[in-house]
mmCIF file of C-alpha atoms in Angstrom:
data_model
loop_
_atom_site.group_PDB
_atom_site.id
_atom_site.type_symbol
_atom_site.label_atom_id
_atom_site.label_comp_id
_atom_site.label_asym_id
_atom_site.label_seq_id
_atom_site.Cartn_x
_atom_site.Cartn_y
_atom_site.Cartn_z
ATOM 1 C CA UNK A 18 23.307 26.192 6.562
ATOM 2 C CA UNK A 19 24.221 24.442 9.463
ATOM 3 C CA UNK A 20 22.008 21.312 10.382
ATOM 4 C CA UNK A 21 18.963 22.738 12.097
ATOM 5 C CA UNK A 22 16.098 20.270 13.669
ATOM 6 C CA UNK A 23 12.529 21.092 14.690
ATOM 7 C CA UNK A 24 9.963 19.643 16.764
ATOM 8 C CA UNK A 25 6.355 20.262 17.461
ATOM 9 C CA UNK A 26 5.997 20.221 21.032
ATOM 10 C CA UNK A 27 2.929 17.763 22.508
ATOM 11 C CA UNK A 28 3.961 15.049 19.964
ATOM 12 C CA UNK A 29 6.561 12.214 20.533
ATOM 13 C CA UNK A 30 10.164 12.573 19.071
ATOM 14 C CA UNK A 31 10.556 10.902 15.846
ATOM 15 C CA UNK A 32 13.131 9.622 13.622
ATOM 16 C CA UNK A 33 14.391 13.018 12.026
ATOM 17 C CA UNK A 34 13.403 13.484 8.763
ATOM 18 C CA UNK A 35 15.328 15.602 6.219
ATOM 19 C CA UNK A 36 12.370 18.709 5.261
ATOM 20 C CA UNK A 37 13.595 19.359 1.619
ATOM 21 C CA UNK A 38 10.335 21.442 0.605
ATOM 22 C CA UNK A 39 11.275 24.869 2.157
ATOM 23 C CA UNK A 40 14.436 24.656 -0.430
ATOM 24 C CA UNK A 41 16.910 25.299 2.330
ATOM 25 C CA UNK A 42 19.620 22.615 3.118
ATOM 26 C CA UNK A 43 20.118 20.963 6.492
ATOM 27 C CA UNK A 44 16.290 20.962 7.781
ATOM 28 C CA UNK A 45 15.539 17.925 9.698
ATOM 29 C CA UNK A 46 11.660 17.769 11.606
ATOM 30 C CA UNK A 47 11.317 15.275 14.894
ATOM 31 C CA UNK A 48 7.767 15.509 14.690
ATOM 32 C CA UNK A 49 5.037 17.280 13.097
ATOM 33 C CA UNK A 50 4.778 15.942 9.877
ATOM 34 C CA UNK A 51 3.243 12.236 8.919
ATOM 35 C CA UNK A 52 4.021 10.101 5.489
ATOM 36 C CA UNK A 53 1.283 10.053 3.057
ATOM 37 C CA UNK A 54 1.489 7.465 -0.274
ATOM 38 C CA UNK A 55 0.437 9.091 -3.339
ATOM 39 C CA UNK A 56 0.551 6.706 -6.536
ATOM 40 C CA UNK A 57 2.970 4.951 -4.959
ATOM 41 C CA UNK A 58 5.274 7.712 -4.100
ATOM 42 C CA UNK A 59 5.345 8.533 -0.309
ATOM 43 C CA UNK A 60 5.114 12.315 0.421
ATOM 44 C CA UNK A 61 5.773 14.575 3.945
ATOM 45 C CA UNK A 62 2.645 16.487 5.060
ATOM 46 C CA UNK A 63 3.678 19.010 7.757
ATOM 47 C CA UNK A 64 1.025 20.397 10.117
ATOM 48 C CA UNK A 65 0.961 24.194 10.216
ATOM 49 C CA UNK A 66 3.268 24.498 7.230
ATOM 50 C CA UNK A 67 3.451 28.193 7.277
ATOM 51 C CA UNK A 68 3.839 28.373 10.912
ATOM 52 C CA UNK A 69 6.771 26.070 10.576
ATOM 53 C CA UNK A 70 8.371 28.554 7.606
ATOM 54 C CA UNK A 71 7.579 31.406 9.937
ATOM 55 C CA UNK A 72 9.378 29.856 12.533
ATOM 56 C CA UNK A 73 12.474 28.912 10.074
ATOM 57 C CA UNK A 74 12.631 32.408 8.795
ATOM 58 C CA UNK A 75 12.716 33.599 12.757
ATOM 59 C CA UNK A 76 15.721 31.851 13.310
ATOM 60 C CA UNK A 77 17.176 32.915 10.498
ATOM 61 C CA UNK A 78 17.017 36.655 10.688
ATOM 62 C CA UNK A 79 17.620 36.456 14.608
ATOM 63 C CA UNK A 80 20.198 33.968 15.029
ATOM 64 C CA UNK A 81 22.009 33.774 11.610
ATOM 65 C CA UNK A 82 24.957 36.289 11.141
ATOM 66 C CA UNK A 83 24.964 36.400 7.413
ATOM 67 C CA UNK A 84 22.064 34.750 5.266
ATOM 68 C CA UNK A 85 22.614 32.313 2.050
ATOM 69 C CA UNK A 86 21.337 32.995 -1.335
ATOM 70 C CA UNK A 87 18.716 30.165 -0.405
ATOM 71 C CA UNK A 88 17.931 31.808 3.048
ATOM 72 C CA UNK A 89 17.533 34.739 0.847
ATOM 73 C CA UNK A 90 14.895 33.190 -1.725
ATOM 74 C CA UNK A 91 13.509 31.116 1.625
ATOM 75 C CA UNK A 92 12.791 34.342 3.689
ATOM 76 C CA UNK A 93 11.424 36.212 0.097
ATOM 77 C CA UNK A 94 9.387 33.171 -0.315
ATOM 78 C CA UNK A 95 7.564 32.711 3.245
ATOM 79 C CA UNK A 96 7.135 36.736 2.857
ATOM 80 C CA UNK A 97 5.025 35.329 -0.601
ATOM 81 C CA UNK A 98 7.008 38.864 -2.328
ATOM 82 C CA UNK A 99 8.341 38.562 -5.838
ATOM 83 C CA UNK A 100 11.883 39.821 -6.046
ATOM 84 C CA UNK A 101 10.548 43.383 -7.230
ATOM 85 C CA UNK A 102 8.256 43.635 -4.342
ATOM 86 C CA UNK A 103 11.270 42.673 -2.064
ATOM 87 C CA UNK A 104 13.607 45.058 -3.933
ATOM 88 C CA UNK A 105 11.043 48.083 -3.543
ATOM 89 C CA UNK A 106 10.910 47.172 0.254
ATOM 90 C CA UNK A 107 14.710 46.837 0.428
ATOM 91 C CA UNK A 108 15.056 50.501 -1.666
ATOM 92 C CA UNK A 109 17.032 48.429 -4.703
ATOM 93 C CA UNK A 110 16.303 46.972 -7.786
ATOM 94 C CA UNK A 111 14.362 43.478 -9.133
ATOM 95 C CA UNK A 112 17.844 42.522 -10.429
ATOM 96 C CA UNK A 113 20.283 42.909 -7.588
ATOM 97 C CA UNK A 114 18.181 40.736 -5.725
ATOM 98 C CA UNK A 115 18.139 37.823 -8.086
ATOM 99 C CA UNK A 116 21.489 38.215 -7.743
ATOM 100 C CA UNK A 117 21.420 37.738 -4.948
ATOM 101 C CA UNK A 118 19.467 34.889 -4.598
ATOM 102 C CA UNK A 119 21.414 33.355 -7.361
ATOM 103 C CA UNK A 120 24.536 33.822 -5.305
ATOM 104 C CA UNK A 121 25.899 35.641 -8.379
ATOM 105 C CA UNK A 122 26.935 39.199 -6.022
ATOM 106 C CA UNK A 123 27.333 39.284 -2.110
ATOM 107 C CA UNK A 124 23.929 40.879 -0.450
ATOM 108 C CA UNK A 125 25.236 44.413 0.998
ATOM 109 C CA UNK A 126 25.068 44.018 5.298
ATOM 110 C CA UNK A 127 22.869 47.124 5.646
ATOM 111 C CA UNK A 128 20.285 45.228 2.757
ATOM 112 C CA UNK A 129 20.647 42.236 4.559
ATOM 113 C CA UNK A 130 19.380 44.134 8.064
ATOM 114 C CA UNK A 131 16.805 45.450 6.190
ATOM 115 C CA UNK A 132 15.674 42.030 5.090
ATOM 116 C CA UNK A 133 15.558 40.897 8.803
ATOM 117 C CA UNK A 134 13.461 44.273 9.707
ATOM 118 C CA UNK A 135 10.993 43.475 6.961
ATOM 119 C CA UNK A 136 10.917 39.640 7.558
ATOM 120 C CA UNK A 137 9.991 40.317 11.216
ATOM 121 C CA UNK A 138 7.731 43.079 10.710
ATOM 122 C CA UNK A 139 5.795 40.574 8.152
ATOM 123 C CA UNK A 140 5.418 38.366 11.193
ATOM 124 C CA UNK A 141 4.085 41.081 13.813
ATOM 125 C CA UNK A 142 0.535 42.937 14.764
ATOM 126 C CA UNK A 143 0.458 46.509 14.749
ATOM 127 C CA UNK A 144 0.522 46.777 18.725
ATOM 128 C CA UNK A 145 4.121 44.283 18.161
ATOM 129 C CA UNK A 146 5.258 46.597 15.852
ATOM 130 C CA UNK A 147 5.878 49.761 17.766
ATOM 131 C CA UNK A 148 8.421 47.272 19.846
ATOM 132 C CA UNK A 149 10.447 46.071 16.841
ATOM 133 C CA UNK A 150 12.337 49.265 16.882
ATOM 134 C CA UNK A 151 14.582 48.659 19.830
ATOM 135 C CA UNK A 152 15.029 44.792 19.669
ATOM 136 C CA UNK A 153 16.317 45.339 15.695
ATOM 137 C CA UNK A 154 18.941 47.698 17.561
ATOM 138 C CA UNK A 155 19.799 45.844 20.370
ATOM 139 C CA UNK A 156 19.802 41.849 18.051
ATOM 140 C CA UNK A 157 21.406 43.621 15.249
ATOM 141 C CA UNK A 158 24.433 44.912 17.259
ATOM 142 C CA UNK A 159 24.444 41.561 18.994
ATOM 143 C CA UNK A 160 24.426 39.677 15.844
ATOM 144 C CA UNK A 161 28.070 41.935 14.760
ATOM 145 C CA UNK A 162 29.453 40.195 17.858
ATOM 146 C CA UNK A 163 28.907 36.718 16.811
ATOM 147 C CA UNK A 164 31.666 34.524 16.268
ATOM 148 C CA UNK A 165 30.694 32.834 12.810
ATOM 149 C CA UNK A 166 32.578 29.296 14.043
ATOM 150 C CA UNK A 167 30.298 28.908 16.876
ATOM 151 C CA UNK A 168 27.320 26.660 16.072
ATOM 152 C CA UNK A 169 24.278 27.439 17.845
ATOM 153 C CA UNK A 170 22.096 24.409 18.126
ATOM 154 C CA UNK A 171 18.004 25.723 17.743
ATOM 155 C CA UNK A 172 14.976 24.240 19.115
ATOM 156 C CA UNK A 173 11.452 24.435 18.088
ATOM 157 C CA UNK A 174 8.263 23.401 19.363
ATOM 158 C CA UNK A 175 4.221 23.679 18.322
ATOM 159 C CA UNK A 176 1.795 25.323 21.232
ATOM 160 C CA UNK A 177 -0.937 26.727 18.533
ATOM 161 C CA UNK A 178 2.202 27.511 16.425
ATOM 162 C CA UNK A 179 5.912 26.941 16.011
ATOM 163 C CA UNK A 180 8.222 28.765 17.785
ATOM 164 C CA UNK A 181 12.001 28.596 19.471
ATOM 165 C CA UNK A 182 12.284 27.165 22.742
ATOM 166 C CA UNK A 183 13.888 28.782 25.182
ATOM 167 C CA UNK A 184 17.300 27.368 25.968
ATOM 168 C CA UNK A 185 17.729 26.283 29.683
ATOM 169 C CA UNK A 186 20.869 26.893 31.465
ATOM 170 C CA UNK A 187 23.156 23.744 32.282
#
């Protein structure tokens, strides 16, 4: 994973700190988080933790082309799904997705779309689902076109909960 940094809007910018706890590489937060000392041992707490993992897991399955084994276990994780609930959602089998997840076998593309169906349906209302249908078509076929190479630098900010700022034309 690219180097992705966060912020929680209506706080100042911060030295970025690297967030290790989600288990993916390359997560740095601006803000939203303070350092506690336990026994001695300082510790990140993160406001809205599971907004924040939401958030990470949206940019994932919308902006990602293909997903790491640790984006894998990351977006299996925030979904709180053990890998047989996953597989049964994904129509496969407990073991191909620790496989998966171990990096051991390559995570079939139409599994993988699946994943980002599921992952974004976990995040939706039942009015927000009848929509999903034709922005999975339309991001999916977008995603195809995506030149792996290009980096695409990711915003994200905290109005009652985290999510992507919109990018503003130069």
């Amino acid at each position: 994973m690219n180097r992705e940094d966060f912020y929680l809007s209506g706080e100042d910018v911060r030295e970025p700190i690297r967030y290790r706890a989600c288990g993916l590489d390359g997560i740095y937060l601006h803000n939203g988080y303070r350092v506690e000392e336990h026994d001695g041992e300082e510790h990140i707490a993160v406001t809205d933790v599971d907004g924040l993992h939401n958030a990470i897991g949206r940019h994932l399955v919308i902006h990602r082309k293909g997903l790491s084994p640790k984006e894998v276990r990351f977006l299996r994780n925030t979904m709180n799904l053990t890998q047989a609930e996953m597989a049964e959602r994904l129509g496969n089998n407990a073991q191909s997705v620790a496989r998966w997840e171990k990096g051991e076998t390559e995570m079939p593309g139409t599994a993988e779309k699946l994943l980002r169906a599921v992952f974004l349906a976990s995040l939706m209302s039942d009015s927000e689902l009848v929509q999903l249908r034709d922005f999975l078509v339309s991001r999916l076929n977008e995603l195809d076109q995506i030149d792996e190479s290009a980096d695409t630098p990711a915003e994200f900010q905290f109005c009652e909960h985290w999510s992507e700022r919109e990018k503003i034309a130069a």
